[in-house]
Tab-separated table of N, CA and C in Angstrom:
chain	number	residue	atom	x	y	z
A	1486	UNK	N	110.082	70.477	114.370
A	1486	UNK	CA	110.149	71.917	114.614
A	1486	UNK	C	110.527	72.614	113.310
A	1487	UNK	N	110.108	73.791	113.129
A	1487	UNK	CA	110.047	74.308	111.643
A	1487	UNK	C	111.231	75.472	112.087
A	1488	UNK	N	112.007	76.118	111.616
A	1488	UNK	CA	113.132	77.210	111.297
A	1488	UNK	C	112.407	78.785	111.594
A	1489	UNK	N	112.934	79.184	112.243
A	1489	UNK	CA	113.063	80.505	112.930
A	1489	UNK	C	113.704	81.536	111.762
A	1490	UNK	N	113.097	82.396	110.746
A	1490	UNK	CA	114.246	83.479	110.330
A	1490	UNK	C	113.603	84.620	110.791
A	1491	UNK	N	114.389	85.336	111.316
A	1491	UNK	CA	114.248	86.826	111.762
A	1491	UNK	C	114.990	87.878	111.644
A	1492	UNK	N	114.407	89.396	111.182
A	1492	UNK	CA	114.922	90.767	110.907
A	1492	UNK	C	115.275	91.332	112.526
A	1493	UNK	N	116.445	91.765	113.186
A	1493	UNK	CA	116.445	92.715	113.925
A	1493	UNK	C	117.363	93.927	113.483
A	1494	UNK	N	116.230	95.205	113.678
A	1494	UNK	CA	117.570	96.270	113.659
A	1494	UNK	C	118.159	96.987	114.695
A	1495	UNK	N	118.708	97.698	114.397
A	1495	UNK	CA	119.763	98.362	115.707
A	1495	UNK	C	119.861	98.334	117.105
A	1496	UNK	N	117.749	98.277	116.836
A	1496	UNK	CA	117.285	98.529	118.660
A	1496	UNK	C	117.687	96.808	119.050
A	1497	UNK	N	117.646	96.062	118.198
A	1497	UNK	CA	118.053	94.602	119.111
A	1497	UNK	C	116.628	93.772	119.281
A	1498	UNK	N	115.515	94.576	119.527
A	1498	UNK	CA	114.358	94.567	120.364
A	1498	UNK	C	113.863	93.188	119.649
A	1499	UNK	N	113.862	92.588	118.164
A	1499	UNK	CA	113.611	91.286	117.314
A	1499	UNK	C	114.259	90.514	118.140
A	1500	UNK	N	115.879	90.348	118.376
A	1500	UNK	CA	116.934	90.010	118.877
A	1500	UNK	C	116.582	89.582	120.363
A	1501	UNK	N	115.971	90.302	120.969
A	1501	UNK	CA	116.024	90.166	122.175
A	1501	UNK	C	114.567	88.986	122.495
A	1502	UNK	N	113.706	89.153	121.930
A	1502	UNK	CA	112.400	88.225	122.017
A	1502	UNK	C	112.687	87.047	121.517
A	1503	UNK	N	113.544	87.072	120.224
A	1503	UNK	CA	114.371	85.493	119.878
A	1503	UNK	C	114.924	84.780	120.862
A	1504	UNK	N	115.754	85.961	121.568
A	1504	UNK	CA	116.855	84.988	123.093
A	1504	UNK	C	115.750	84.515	123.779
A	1505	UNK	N	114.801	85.015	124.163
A	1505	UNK	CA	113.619	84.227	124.658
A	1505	UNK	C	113.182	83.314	124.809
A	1506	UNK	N	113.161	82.612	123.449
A	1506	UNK	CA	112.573	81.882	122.924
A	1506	UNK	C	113.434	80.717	123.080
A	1507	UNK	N	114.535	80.504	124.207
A	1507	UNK	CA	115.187	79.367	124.782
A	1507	UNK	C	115.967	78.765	123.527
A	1508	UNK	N	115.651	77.080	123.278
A	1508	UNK	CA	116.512	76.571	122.536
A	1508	UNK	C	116.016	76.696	120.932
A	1509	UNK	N	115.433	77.292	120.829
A	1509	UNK	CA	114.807	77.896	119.285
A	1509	UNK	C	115.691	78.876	119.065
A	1510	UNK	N	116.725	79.957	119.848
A	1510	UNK	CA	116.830	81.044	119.342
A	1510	UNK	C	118.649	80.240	118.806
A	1511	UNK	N	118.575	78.913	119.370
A	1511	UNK	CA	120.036	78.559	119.070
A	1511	UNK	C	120.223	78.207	117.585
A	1512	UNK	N	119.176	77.888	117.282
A	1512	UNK	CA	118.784	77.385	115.294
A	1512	UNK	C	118.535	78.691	114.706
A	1513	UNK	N	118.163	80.079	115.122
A	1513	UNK	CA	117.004	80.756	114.361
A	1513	UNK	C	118.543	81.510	113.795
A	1514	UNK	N	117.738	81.817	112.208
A	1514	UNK	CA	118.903	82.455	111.157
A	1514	UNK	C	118.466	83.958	111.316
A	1515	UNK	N	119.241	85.301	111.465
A	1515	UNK	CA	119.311	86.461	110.945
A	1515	UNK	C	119.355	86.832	110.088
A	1516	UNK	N	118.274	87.726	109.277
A	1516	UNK	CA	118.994	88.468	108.186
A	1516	UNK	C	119.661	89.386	108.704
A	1517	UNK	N	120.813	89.602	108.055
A	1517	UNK	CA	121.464	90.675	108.018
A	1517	UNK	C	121.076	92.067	108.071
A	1518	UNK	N	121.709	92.826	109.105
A	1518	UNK	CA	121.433	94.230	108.648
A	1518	UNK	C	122.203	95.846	107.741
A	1519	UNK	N	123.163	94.711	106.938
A	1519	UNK	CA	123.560	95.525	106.370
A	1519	UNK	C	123.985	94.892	105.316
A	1520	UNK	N	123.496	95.713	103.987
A	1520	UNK	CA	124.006	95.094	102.767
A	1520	UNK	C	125.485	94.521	102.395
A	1521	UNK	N	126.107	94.385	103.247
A	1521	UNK	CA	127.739	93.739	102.961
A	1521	UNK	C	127.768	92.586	103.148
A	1522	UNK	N	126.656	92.532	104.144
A	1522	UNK	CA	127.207	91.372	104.570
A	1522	UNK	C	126.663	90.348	103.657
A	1523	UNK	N	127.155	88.881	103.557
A	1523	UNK	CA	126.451	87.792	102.782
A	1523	UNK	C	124.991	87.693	102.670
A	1524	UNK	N	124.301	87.611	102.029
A	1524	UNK	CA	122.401	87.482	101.921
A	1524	UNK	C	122.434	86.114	102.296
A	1525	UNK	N	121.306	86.229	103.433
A	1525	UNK	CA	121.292	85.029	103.662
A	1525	UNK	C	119.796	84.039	102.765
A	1526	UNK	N	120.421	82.857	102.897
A	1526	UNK	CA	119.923	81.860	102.107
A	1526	UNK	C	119.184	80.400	102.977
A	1527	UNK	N	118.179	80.431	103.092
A	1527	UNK	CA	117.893	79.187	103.597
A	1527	UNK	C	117.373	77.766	102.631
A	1528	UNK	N	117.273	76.932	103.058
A	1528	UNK	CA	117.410	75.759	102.538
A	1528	UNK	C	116.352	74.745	103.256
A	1529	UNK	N	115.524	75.205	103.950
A	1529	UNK	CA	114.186	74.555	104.317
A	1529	UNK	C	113.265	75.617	104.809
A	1530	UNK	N	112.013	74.966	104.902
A	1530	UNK	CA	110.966	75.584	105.041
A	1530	UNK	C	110.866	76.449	106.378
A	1531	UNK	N	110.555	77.683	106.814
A	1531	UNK	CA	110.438	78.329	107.402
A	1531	UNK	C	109.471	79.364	108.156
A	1532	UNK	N	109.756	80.053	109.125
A	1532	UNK	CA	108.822	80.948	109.790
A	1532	UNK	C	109.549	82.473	109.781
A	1533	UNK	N	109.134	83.334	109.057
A	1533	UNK	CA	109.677	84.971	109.320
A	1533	UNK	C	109.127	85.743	110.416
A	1534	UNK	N	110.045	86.329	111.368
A	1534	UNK	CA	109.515	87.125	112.243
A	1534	UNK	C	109.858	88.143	112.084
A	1535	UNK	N	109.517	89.358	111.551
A	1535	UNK	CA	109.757	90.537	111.214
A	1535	UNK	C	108.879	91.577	112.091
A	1536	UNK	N	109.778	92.826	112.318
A	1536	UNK	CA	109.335	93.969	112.905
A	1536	UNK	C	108.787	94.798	112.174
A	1537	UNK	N	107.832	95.969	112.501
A	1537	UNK	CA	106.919	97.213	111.654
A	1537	UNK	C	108.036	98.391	111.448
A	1538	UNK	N	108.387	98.836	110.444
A	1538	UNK	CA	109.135	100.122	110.754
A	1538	UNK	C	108.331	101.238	110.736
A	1539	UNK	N	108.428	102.523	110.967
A	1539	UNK	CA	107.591	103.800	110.199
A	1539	UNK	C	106.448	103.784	111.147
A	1540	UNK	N	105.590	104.695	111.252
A	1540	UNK	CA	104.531	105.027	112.299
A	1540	UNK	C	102.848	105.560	111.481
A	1541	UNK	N	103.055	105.623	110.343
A	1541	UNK	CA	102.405	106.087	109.535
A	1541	UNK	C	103.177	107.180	108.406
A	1542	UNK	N	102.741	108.490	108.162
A	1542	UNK	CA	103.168	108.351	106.675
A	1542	UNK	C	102.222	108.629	105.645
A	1543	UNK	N	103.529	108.504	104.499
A	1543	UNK	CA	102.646	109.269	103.132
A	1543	UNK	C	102.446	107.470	102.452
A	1544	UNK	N	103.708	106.866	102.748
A	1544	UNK	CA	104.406	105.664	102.350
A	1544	UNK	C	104.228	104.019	103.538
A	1545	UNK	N	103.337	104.246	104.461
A	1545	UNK	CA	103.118	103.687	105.150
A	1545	UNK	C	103.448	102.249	105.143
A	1546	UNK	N	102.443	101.490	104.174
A	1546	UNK	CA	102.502	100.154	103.931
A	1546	UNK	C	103.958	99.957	103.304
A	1547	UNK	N	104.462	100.558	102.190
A	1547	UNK	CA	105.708	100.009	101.810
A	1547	UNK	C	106.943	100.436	102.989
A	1548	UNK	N	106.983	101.609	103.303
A	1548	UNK	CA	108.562	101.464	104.465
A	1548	UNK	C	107.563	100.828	105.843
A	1549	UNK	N	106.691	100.005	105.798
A	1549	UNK	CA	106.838	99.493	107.275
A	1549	UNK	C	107.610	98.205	107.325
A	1550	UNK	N	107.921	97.591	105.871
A	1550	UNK	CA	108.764	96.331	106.226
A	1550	UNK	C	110.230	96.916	105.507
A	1551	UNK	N	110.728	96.576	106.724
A	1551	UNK	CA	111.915	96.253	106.417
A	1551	UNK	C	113.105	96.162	105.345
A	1552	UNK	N	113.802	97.067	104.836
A	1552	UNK	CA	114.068	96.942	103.559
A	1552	UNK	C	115.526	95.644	103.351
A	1553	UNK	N	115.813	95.474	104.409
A	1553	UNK	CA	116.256	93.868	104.269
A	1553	UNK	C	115.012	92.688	104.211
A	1554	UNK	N	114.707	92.629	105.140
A	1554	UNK	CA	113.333	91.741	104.654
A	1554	UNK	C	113.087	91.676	103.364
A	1555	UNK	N	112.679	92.910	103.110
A	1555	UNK	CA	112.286	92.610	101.395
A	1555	UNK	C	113.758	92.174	100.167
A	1556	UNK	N	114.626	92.540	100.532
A	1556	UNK	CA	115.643	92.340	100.178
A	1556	UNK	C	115.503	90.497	99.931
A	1557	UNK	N	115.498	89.761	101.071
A	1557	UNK	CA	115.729	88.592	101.633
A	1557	UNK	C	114.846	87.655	100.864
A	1558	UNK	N	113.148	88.196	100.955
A	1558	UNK	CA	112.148	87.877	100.237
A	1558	UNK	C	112.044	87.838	98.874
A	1559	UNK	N	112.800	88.653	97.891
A	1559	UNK	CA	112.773	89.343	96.613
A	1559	UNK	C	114.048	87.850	96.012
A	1560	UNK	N	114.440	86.630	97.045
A	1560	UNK	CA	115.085	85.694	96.626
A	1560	UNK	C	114.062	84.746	96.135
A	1561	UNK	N	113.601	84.320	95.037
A	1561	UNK	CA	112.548	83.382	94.829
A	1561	UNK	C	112.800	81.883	95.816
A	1562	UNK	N	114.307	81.547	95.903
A	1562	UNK	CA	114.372	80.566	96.741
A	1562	UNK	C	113.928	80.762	98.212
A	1563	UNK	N	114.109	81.636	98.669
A	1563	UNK	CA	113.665	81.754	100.112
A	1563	UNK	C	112.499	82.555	100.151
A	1564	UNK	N	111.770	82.984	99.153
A	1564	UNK	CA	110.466	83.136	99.330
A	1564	UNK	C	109.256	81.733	99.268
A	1565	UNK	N	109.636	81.320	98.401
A	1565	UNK	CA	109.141	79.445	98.286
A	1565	UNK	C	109.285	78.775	99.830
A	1566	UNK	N	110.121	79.146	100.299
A	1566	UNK	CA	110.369	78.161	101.877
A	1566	UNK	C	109.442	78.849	102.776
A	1567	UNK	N	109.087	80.182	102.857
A	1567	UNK	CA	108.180	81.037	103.743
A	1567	UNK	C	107.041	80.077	104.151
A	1568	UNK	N	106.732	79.963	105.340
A	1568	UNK	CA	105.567	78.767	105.870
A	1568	UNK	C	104.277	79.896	106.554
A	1569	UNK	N	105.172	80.904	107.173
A	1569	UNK	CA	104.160	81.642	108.184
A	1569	UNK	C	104.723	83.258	108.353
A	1570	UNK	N	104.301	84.120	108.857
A	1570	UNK	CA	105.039	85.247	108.986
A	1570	UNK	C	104.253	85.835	111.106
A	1571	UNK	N	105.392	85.829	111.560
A	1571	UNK	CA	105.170	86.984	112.962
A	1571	UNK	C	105.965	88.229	112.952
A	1572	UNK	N	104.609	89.141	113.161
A	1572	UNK	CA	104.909	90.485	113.010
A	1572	UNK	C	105.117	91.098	114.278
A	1573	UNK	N	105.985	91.821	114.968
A	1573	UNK	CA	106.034	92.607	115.933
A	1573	UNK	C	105.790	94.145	115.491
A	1574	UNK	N	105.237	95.061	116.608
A	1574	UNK	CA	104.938	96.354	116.129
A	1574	UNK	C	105.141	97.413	117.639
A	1575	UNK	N	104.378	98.246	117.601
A	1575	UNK	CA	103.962	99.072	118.501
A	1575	UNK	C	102.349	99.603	118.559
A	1576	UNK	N	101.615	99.029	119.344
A	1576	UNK	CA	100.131	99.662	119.750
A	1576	UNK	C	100.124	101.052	119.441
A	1577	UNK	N	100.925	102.044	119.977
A	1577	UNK	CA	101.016	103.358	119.812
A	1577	UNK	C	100.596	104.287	118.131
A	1578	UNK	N	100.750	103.466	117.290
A	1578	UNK	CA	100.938	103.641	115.718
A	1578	UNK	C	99.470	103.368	115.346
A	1579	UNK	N	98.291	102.867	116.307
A	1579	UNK	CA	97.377	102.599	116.164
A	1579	UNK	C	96.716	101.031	114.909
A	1580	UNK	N	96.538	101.852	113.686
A	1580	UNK	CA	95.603	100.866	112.580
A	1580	UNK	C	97.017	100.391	111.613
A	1581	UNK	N	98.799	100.849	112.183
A	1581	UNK	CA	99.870	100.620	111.271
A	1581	UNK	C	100.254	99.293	112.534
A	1582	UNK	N	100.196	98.827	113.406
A	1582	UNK	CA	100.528	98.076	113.982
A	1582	UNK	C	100.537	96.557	113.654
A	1583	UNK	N	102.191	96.319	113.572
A	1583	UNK	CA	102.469	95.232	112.639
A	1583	UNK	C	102.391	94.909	111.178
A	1584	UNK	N	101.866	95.667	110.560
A	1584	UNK	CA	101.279	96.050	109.455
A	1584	UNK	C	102.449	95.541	108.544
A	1585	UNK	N	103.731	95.332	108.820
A	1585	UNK	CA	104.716	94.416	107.771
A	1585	UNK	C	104.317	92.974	107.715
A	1586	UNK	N	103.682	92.537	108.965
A	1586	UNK	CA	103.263	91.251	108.561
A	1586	UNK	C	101.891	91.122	107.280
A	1587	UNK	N	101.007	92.019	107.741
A	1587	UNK	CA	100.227	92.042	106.866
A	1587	UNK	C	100.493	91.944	105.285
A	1588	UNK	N	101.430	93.082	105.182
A	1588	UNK	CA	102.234	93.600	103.573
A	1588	UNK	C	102.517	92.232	103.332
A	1589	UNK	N	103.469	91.804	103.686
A	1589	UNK	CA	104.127	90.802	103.278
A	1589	UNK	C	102.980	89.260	103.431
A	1590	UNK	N	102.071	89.368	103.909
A	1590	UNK	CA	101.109	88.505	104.071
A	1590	UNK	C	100.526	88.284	102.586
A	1591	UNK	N	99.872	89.644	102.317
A	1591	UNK	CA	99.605	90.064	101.024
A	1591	UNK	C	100.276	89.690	100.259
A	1592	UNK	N	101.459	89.971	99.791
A	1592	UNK	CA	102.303	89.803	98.573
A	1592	UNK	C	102.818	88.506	98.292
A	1593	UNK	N	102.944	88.146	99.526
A	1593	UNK	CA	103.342	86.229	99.236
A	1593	UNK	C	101.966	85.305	99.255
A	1594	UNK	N	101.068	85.598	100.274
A	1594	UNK	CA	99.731	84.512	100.404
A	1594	UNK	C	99.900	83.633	101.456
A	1595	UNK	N	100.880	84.127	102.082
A	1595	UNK	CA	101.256	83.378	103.059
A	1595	UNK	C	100.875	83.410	104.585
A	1596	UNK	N	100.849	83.050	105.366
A	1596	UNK	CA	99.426	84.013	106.502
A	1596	UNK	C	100.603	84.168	107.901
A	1597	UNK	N	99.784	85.514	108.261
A	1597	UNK	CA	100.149	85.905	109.528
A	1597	UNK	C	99.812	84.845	110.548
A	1598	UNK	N	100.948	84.751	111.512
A	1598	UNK	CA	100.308	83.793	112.534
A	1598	UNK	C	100.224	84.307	114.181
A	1599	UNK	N	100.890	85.308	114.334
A	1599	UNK	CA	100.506	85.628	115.168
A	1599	UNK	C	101.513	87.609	114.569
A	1600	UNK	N	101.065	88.480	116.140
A	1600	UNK	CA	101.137	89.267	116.177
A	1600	UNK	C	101.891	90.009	118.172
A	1601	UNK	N	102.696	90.500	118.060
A	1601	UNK	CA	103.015	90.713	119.183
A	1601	UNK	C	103.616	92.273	119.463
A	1602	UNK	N	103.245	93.223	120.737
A	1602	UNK	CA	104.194	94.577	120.851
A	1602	UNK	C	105.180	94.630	121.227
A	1603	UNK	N	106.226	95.291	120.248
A	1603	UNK	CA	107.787	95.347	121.012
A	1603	UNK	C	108.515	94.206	121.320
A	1604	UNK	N	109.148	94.283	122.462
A	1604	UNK	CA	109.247	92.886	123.635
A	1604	UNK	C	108.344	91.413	123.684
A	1605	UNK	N	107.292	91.691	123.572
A	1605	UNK	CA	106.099	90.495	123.473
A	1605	UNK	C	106.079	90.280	125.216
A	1606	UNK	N	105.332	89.749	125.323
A	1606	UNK	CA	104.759	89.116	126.846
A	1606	UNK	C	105.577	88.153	127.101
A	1607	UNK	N	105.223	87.406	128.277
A	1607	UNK	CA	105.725	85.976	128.446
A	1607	UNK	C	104.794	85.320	127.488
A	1608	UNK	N	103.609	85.454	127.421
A	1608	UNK	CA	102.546	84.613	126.380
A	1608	UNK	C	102.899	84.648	125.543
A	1609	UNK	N	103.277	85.952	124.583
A	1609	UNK	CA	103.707	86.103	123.046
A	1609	UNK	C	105.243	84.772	122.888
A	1610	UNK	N	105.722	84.755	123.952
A	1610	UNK	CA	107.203	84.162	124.044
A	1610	UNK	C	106.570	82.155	123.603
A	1611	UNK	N	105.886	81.706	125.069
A	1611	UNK	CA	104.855	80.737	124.809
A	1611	UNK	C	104.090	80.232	123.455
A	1612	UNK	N	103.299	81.120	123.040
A	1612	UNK	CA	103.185	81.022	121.981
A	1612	UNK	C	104.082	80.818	120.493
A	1613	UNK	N	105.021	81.635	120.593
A	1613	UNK	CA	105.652	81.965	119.333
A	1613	UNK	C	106.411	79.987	119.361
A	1614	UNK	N	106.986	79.595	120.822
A	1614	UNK	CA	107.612	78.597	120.487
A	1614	UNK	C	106.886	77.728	120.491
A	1615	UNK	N	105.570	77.291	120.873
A	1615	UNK	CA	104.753	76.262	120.853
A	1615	UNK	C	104.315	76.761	119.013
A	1616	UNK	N	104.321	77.745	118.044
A	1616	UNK	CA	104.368	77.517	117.045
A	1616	UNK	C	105.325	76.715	116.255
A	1617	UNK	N	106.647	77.112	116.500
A	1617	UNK	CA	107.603	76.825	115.875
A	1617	UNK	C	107.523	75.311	116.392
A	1618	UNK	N	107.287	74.591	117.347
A	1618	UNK	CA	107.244	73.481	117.703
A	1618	UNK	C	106.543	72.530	117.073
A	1619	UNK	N	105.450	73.300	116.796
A	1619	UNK	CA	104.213	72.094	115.957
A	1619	UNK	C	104.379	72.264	114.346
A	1620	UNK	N	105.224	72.997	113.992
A	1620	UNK	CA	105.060	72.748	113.109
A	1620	UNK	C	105.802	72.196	112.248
């Protein structure tokens, strides 16, 4: 099974699809959401699940990820461990939906593996851990 890291902010809503995700969410690391706290650091290879911020915009592609994320990423060591990236978003935002996975898809080379709204389904849930499982 490959390592769980994931962004949630305030709304929880990252947070809450992790608890989901049964005995995966007992391993999976947080980044932090606030610069005080310690940066976190991983030490094996991994899966990022990050949320879309922003709805569109002048600035679209850059504030839709996360400015911890990028924070987290901008570590050459824990950018090297990145294996896969899942993006959560909102349908509503239309052609910006998920669109941090993409960014960050881009900038590392690293590929989106899946994509889910908000909450995710029971399927998105299914899925996400039969990823983390195989790999």
């Amino acid at each position: 099974m490959i390592n769980l890291v994931y962004f949630s902010g305030a709304t929880n809503n990252t947070h809450r699809f992790v608890a989901k995700l049964g005995e995966v969410a007992d391993t999976a690391q947080r980044i932090p959401l606030t610069p005080l706290t310690e940066p976190l650091k991983v030490t094996e290879p991994y899966i990022l699940l990050t949320p879309t911020y922003g709805g569109g915009g002048r600035n679209e592609r850059r504030d839709s990820v996360p400015k911890q994320v990028i924070r987290f990423l901008n570590d050459p060591e824990n950018r090297k461990l990145l294996r896969g990236i899942i993006s959560s978003g909102n349908m509503n935002f239309g052609r910006t939906y998920a669109l941090a996975g993409d960014v960050i898809s881009e900038k590392t080379g690293v590929p989106v593996i899946h994509r889910f709204e908000i909450l995710g389904t029971p399927e998105d849930v299914e899925t996400v851990r039969s990823i983390l499982e195989s790999n």
